[in-house]
Amino acid sequence: MQKVSDVMTRGIRTMAPDDTLTTAAQAMRELNVGALPVCDGERLVGMVTDRDMVLRGLAEERTHSRLNEVMSREVYYCYEDQPVDEAIASMRDMQVRRLPVVDRDQRLVGIVSLGDVATNVDERQSGTAIRDISSPSEPDRRSQSAASGAAGGGQTS
């Protein structure tokens, strides 16, 4: 049985709660990732995603904010010695594409992502996980929203 430690990514970049949105955005660009763990020392205190930065930072015109003002504080995580099946089930149940990985002393040791699952777990299991985790969220947004313009691409002039 595969454990999370068999498929996770180690040596991940972390941010501090007092780091700025700009610093986090630059790290995300450099690493080509959409989320970073926020740690106070080795202790995981949050996650910041590109979505957090846009919705809680830019959309509220808080471009000079610190990560502790915009990060997600309720962090779902898994343990490095957990079976991969359990981590996948947690990702599916919580509809998240990545989970920080901690050891039994609650120290951050890595991250397991949907990409890690897709490339390191058997095809049948990873295909099911990708489908289940990527299922559309509610409400159904297939029709044009009130915020979109005539072409569905934003405000018209």
CSV table of C-alpha atoms in Angstrom, one decimal, residues 84-85 87-93 95-97 113-118 121-135:
chain,number,residue,atom,x,y,z
A,84,VAL,CA,-2.5,7.6,-0.4
A,85,ASP,CA,-6.1,6.3,-0.6
A,87,ALA,CA,-5.4,11.5,1.2
A,88,ILE,CA,-7.2,11.1,-2.1
A,89,ALA,CA,-10.5,10.6,-0.3
A,90,SER,CA,-9.9,13.8,1.8
A,91,MET,CA,-9.1,15.8,-1.4
A,92,ARG,CA,-12.3,14.5,-3.0
A,93,ASP,CA,-14.4,15.2,0.1
A,95,GLN,CA,-12.8,19.5,-3.1
A,96,VAL,CA,-9.2,20.6,-2.9
A,97,ARG,CA,-6.4,19.9,-5.4
A,113,SER,CA,-1.2,17.5,-5.2
A,114,LEU,CA,-3.5,16.2,-7.8
A,115,GLY,CA,-0.5,16.2,-10.1
A,116,ASP,CA,1.4,14.0,-7.7
A,117,VAL,CA,-1.5,11.6,-7.6
A,118,ALA,CA,-1.8,11.6,-11.4
A,121,VAL,CA,-0.6,6.4,-8.5
A,122,ASP,CA,-2.1,3.7,-10.8
A,123,GLU,CA,-4.1,5.0,-13.7
A,124,ARG,CA,-7.5,3.8,-12.6
A,125,GLN,CA,-7.2,5.2,-9.1
A,126,SER,CA,-5.7,8.5,-10.3
A,127,GLY,CA,-8.3,8.9,-13.1
A,128,THR,CA,-11.1,8.5,-10.6
A,129,ALA,CA,-9.4,10.9,-8.2
A,130,ILE,CA,-9.0,13.6,-10.9
A,131,ARG,CA,-12.6,13.2,-12.0
A,132,ASP,CA,-14.0,13.3,-8.5
A,133,ILE,CA,-11.8,16.2,-7.2
A,134,SER,CA,-12.4,18.3,-10.4
A,135,SER,CA,-16.2,18.0,-10.4
